[in-house]
Coordinates of C-alpha atoms and ligand atoms in Angstrom, one line a residue:
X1 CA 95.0 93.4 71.7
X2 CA 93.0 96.1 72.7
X3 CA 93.5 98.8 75.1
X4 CA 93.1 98.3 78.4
X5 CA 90.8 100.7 80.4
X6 CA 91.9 102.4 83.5
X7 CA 89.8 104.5 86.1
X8 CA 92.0 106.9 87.8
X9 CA 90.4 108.4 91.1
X10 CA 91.8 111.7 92.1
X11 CA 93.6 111.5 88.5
X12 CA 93.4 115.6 87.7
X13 CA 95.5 115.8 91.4
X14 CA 100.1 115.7 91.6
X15 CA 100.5 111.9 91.6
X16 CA 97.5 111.1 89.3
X17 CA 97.9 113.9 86.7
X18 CA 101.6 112.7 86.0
X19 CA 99.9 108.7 86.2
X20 CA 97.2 109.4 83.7
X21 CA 100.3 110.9 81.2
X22 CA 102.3 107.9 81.5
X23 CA 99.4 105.5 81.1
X24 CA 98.3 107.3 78.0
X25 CA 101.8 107.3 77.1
X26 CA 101.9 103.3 77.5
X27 CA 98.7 102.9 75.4
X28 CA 95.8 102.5 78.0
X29 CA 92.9 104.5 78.1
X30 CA 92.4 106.5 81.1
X31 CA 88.7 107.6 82.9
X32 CA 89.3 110.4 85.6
X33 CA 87.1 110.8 88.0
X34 CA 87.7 114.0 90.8
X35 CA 85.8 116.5 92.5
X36 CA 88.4 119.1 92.0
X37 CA 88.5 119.8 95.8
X38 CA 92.2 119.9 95.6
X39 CA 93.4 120.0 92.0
X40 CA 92.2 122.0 88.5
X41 CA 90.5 121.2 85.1
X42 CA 93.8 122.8 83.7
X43 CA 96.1 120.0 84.5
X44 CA 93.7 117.6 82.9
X45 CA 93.8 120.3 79.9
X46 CA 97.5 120.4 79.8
X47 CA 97.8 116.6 80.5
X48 CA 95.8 115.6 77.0
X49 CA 98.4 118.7 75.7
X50 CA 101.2 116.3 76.3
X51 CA 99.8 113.3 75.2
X52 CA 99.3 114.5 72.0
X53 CA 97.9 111.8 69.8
X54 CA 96.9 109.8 72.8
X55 CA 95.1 112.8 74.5
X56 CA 91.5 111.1 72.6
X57 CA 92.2 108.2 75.1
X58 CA 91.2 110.2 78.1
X59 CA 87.9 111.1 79.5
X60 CA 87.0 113.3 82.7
X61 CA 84.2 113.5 85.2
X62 CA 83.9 115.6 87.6
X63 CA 82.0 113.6 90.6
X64 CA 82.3 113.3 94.1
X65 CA 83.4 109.7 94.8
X66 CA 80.5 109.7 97.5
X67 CA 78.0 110.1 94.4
X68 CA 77.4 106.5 94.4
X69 CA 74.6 107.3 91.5
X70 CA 77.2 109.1 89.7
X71 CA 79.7 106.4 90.1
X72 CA 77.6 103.7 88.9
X73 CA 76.7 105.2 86.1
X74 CA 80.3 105.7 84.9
X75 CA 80.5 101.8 85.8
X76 CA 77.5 101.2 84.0
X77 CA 78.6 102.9 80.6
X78 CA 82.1 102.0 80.6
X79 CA 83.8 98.2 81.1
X80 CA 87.0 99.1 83.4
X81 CA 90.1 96.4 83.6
X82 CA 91.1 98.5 87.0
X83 CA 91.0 101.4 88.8
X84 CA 94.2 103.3 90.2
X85 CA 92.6 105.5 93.9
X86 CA 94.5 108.2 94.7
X87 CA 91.5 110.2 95.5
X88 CA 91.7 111.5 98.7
X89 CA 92.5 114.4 101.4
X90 CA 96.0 114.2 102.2
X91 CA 97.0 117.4 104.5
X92 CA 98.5 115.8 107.9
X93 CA 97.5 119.1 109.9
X94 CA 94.3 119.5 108.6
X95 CA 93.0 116.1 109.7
X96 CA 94.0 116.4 113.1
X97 CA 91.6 119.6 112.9
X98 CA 89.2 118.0 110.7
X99 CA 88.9 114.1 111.8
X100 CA 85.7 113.4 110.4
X101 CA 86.0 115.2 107.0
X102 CA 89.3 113.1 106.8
X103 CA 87.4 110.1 107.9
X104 CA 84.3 110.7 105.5
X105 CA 85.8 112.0 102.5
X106 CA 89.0 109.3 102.6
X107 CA 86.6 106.1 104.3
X108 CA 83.4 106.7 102.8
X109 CA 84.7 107.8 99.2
X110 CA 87.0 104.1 99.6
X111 CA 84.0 102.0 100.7
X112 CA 81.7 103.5 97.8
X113 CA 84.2 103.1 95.3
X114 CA 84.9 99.2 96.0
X115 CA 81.3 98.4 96.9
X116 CA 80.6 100.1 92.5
X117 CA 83.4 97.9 91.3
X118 CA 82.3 94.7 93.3
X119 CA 78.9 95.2 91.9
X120 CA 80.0 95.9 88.2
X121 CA 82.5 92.8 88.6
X122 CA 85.8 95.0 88.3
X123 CA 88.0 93.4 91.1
X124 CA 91.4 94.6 90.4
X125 CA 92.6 97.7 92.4
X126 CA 95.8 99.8 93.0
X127 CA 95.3 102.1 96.4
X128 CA 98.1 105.1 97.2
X129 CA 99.1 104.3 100.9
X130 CA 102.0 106.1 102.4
X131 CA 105.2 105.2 104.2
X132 CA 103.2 107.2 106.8
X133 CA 102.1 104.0 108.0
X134 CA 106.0 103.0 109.2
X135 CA 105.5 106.0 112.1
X136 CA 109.1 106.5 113.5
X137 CA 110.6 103.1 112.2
X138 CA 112.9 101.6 114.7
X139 CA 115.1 100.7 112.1
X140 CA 115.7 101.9 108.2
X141 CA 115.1 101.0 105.3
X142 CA 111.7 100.0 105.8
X143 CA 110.7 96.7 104.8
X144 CA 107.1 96.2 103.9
X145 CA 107.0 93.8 106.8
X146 CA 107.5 96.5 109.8
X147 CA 104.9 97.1 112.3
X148 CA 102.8 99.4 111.0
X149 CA 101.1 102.7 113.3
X150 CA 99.1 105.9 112.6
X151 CA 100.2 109.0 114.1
X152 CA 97.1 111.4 113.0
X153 CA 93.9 110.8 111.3
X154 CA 94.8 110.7 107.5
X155 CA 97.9 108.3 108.7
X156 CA 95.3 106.3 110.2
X157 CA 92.8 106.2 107.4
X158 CA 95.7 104.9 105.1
X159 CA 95.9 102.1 107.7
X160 CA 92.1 101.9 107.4
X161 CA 91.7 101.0 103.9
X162 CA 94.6 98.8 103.9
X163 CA 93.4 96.9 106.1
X164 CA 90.1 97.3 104.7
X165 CA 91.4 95.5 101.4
X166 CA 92.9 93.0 103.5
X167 CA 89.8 92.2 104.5
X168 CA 87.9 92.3 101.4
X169 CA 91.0 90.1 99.8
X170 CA 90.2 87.5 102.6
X171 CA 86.2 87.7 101.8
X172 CA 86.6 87.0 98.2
X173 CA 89.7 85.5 96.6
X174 CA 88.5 87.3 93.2
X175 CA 90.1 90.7 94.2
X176 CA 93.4 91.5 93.1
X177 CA 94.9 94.4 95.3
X178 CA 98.2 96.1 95.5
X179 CA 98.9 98.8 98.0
X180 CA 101.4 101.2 97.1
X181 CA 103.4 102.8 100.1
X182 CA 104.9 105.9 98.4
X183 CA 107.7 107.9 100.4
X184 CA 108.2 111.4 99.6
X185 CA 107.2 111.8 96.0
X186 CA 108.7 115.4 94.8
X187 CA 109.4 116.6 91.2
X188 CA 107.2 117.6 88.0
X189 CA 106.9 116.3 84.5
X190 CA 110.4 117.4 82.7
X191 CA 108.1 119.5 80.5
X192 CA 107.2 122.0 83.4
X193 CA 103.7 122.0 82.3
X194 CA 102.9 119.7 85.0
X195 CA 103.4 119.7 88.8
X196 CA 101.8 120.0 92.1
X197 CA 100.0 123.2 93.7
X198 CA 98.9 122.8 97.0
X199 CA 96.4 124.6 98.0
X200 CA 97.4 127.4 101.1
X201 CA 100.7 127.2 103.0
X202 CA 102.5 124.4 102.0
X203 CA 102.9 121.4 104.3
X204 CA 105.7 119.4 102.6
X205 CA 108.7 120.6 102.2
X206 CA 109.7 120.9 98.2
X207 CA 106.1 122.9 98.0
X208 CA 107.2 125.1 100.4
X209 CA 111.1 125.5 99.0
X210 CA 109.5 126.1 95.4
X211 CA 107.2 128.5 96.7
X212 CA 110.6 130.4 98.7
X213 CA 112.1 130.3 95.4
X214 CA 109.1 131.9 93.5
X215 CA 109.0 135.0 96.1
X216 CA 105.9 133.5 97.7
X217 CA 107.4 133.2 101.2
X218 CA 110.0 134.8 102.6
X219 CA 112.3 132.0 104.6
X220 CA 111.9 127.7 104.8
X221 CA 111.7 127.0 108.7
X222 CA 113.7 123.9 109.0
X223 CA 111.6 121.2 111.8
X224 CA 114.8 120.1 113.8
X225 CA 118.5 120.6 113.5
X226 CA 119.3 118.2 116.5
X227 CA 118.4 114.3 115.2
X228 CA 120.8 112.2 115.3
X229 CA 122.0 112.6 111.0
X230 CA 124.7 114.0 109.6
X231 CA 123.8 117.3 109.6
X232 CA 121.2 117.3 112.6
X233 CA 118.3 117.6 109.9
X234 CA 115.3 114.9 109.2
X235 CA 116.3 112.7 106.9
X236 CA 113.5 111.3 103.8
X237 CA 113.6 109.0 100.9
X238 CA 112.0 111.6 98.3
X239 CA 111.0 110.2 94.6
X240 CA 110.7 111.5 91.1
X241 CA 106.7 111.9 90.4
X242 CA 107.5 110.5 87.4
X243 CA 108.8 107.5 88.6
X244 CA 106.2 107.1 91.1
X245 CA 104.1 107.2 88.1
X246 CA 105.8 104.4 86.4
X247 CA 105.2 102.2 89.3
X248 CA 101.6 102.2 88.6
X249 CA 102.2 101.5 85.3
X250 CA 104.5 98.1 86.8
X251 CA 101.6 97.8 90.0
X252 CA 99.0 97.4 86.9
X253 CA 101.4 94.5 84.9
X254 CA 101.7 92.7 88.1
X255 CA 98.0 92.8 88.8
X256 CA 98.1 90.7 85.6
X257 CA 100.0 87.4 87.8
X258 CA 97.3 85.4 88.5
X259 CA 99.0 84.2 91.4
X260 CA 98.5 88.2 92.9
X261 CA 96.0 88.5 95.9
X262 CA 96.5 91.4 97.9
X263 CA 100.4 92.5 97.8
X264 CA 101.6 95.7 99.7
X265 CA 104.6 97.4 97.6
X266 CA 107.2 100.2 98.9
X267 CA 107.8 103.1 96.5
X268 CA 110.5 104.9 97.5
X269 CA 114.3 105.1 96.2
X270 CA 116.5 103.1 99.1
X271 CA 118.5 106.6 99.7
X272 CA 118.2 109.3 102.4
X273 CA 118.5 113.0 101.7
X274 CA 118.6 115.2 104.5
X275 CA 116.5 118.7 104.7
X276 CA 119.7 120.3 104.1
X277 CA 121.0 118.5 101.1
X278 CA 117.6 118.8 99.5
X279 CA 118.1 122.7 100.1
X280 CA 121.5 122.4 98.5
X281 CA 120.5 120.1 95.5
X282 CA 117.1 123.0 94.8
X283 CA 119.5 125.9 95.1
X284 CA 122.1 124.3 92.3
X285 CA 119.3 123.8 90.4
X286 CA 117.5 126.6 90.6
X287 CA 120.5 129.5 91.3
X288 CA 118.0 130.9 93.8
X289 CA 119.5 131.5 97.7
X290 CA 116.6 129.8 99.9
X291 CA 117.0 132.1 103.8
X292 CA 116.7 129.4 106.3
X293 CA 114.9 129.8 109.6
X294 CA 115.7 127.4 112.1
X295 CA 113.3 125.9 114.4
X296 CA 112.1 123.5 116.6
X297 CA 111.1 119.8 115.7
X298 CA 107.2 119.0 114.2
X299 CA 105.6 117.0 116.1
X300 CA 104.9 113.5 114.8
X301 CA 107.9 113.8 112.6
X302 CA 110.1 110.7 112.2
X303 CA 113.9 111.0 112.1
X304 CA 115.0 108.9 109.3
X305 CA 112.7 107.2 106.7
X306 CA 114.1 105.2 103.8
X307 CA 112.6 102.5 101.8
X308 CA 113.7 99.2 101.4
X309 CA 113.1 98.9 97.6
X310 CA 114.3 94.8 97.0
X311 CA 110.3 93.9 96.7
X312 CA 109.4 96.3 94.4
X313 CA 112.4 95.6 92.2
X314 CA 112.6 92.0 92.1
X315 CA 108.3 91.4 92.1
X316 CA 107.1 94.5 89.9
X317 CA 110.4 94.9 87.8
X318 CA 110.5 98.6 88.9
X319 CA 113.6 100.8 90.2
X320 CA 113.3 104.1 90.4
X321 CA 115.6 105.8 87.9
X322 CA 116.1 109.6 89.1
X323 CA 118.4 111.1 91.9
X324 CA 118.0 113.8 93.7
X325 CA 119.1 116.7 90.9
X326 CA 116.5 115.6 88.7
X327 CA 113.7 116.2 91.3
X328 CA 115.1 119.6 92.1
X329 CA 116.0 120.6 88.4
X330 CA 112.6 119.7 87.4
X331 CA 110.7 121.0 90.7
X332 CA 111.9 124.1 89.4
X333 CA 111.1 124.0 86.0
X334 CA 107.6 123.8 86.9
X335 CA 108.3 126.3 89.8
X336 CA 109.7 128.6 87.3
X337 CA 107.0 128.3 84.0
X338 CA 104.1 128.3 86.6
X339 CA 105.2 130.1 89.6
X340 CA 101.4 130.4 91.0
X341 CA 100.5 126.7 90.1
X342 CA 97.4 126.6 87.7
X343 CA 96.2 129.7 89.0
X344 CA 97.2 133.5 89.3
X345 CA 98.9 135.3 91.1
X346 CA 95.5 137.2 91.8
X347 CA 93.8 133.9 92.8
X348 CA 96.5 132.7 95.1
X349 CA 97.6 134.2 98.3
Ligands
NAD401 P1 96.3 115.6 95.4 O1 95.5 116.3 96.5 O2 97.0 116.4 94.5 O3 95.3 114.6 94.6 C1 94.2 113.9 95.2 C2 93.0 114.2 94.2 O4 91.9 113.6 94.8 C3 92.7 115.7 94.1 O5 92.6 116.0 92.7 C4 91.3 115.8 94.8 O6 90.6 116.8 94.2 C5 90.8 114.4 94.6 N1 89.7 114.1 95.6 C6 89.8 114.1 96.9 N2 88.7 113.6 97.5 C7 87.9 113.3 96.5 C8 86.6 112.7 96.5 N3 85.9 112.4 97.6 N4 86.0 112.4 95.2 C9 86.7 112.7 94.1 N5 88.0 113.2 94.1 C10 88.5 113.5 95.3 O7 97.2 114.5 96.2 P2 98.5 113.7 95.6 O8 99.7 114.2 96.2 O9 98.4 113.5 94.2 O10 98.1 112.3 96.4 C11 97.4 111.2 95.7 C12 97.2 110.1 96.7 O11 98.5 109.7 97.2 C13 96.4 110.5 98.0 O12 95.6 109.5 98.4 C14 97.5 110.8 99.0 O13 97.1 110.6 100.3 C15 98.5 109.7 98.6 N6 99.9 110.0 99.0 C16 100.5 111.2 98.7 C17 101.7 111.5 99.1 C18 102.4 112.9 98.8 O14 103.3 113.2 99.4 N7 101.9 113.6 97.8 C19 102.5 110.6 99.9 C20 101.9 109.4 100.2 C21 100.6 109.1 99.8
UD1_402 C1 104.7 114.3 105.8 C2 103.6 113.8 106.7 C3 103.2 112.4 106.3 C4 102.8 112.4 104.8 C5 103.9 112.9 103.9 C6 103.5 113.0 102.5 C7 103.7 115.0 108.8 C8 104.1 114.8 110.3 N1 104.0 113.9 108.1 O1 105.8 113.5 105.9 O2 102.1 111.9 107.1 O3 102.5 111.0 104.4 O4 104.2 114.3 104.4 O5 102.5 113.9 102.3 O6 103.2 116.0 108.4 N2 110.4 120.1 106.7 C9 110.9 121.3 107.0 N3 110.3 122.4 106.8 C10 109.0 122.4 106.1 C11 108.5 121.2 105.7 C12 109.2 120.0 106.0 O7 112.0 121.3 107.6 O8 108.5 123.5 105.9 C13 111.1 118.8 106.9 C14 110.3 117.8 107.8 O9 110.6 118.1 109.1 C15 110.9 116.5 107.3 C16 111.2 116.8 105.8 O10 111.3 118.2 105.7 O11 112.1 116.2 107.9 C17 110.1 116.2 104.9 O12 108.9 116.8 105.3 P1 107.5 116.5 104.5 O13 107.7 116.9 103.0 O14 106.4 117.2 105.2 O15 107.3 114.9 104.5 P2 107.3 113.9 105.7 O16 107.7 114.6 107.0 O17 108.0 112.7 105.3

């Protein structure tokens, strides 16, 4: 059978980078297509350095997914069996600053993208929502069934393009959508040539402890020592990139089922880890003290968020297989080999 051919949006950025390995990896053929705005040619470089004699199955562009010239002409000259979207802006802060770059660059790029594939017949997408859309869930873990709320613009363009594909599901029963709600996706490729390099001061919170460790920054401020957990700290469901990554590869099978319309799948583990026990877990794996500052809650932060994963794992076969140790042993790895991301310490802060 031949190969099947995958565009992956946002694919030189953390989640796609480590996607694009494991789909080369699994015999596909991947297209990237990025604008770089938040990533780097290197981890495309060191990407087709890890697929070794796969790496001739991956091609690159770099093109703004608003170029809707540029995009059809990557339609045009290439037959696609699906695309994987992770491109978009992601930094919570930032959008509450920045709503209409959020809603451009995240709406627009969407809406272009689907309105390319629709008119080059390629009806078969998987989008990278966010357990952002539970808000504070009343209850834990999160079924895909809660009520679902944005608390800032990039939660609410999530929202948007799900519903958005709801929509286009109901208009035309030829789509075939899955929505992936990740929770806190943390980690690197076990190689440590791969991982994720934020731009600026971290927002999320392994980021920010790697870049503690490194010498970067002098002290983690913890958001919130009184919720009601064990140990007064939030409390997350946090995921191995790499099997995040994997459950593209299962989201793609299952896009296979011709009895698939548009399905909405958590990716999370099922376990809480509070900010504290992720500290703990970092420092065993690194040996490196991380000084704690303590501080007041973040606004719009939720106190406990935990997937329910019984969907995923009965309809898409998938289960995450890490625990926490991995993520932190790996995290630091990749902290460790590359302690200014893809860049220098001349080029970074
Ligand atoms: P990332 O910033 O590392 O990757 C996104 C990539 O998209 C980047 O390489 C960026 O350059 C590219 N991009 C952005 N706008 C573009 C545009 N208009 N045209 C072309 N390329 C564009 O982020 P990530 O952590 O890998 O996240 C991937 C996706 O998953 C995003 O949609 C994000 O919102 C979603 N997500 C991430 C997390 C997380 O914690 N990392 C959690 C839930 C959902
Ligand atoms: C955050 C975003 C969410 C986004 C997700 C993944 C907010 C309010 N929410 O979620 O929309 O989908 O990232 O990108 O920004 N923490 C600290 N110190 C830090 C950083 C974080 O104590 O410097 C704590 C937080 O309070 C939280 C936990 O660590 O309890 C995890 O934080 P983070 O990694 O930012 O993820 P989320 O809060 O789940």
């Amino acid at each position: 059978m031949a190969a099947k051919t995958i565009l992956v949006t946002g694919g030189a950025g953390y989640i796609g980078s480590h996607t694009v390995l494991q789909l080369l990896n699994g015999g596909f053929k991947a297209v990237i297509v990025d604008n770089y705005d938040n990533s780097s040619e290197i981890a495309v470089e060191r990407v087709k350095g890890l697929a070794g004699q796969f790496a001739s199955n991956l091609s690159c562009h770099k093109l703004d997914l608003r170029d809707r010239e540029g995009l059809e002409k990557i339609f045009a000259s290439t037959k696609f069996d699906a695309v994987i979207h992770f491109a978009g802006l992601k930094a919570v802060g930032e959008s509450v600053e920045k709503p209409l770059y959020y809603f451009n660059n995240n709406l627009i790029g969407t809406i272009v993208l689907l309105e390319v594939m629709a008119a080059h017949g390629c009806k078969k997408l998987v989008f990278s929502s966010s357990a952002t859309v539970y808000g504070w869930p009343k209850q834990v873990p999160c079924t895909e069934e809660f009520p679902l709320s944005a608390a800032n613009p990039y939660g609410r363009t999530k929202l948007m393009i799900e519903e958005i594909c709801r929509d286009l599901y109901q208009s035309d029963h030829g789509w075939k959508i899955i929505l992936l709600r990740y929770f806190n996706p943390v980690g690197a490729h076990p190689s440590g040539n791969i991982g994720e390099d934020p731009r600026g001061i971290p927002n999320n919170l392994m980021p920010f402890v790697q870049q503690v460790a490194v010498g970067r920054r002098p002290a983690l401020t913890i958001f919130g020592t009184d919720y009601k957990t064990s140990d007064g700290t939030g409390v997350r469901d946090y995921i191995h990139v790499v099997d995040l990554a994997d459950g593209h590869i299962a989201a793609l099978n299952k896009l296979e089922d011709p009895k698939i319309g548009c399905e909405v799948y958590n990716l999370g583990t099922g376990k809480g880890t509070s900010v504290l026990e992720m500290v703990k877990a970092f420092e065993n794996a690194s040996g490196k003290k991380i000084p704690l500052k303590m501080a007041d809650r973040r606004p719009g932060d939720a106190e406990i968020v935990y997937a329910s994963t019984d969907k995923a794992s009965k309809e898409l076969n998938w289960k995450a297989k890490y625990g926490i140790h991995e993520m932190c042993r790996d995290q630091w790895n990749w902290a460790s080999k590359n302690p200014y991301g893809y860049g220098s310490a001349d080029s970074k802060n």
